[in-house]
XYZ file of C-alpha atoms in Angstrom:
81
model
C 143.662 61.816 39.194
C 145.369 62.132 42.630
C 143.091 63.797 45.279
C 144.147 67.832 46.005
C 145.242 67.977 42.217
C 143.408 70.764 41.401
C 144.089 72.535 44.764
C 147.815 72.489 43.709
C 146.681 73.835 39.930
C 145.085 76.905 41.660
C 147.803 77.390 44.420
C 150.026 77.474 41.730
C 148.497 79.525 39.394
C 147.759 81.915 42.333
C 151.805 82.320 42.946
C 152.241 82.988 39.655
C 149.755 85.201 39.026
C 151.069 86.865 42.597
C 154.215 87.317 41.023
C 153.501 88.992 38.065
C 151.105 90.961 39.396
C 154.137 92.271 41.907
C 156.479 92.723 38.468
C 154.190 94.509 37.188
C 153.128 96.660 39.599
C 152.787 100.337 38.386
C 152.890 101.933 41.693
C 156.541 102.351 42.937
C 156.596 105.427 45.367
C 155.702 104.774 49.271
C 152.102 105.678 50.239
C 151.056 107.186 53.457
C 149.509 104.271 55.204
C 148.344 106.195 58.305
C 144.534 106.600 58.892
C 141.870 108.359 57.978
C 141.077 111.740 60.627
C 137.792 109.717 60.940
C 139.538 106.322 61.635
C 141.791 108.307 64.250
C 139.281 110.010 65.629
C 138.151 107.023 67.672
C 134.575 107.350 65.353
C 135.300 103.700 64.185
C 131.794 101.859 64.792
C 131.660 98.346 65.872
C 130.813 95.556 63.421
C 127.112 94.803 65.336
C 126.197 98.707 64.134
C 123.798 99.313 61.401
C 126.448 101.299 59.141
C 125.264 104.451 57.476
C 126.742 103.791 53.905
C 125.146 101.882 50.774
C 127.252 99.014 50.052
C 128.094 100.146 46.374
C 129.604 103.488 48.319
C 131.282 101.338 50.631
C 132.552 98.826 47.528
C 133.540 102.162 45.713
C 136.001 103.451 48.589
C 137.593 99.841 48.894
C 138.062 99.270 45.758
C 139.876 103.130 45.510
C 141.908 102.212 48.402
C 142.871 98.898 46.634
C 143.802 100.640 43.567
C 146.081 102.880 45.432
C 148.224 100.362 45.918
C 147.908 97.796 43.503
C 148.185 99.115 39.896
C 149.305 96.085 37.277
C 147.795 94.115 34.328
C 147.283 92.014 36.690
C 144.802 93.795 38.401
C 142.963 95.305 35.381
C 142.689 92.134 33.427
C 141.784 89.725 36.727
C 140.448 91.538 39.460
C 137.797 94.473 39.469
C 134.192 95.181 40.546
């Protein structure tokens, strides 16, 4: 076995399942991709602050804002929390 082999397995199999995943996609239509009022407000807190939020909360609203763009067999068979 060559060395990096299995690097090259998983980059490939990464690409591919990229590309279906992009096929596939269920979500055609543009989405708005401008901020939250919150975001824009200049309320953004720095990475050293304590943040407010439970982690499953904050895991929740990522995951929402992933779906909103990403919407494939792909995504419900591989990916998820």
């Amino acid at each position: 076995e060559q060395p990096g082999m299995q690097q090259d397995a998983q980059e490939v199999m990464a690409f591919l399942l990229d590309a279906l995943h992009e096929d596939l996609n269920r979500i055609r239509e543009a989405r708005d991709t401008r901020p939250a009022p919150a975001a824009a407000s200049g309320s953004q807190r720095s990475l050293s602050e304590p943040c407010s939020k439970p982690e499953e909360r904050l895991a929740a609203e990522a995951w929402y804002s992933h779906l909103l763009w990403h919407r494939s067999l792909v995504v419900d068979l591989c990916q998820g929390q």
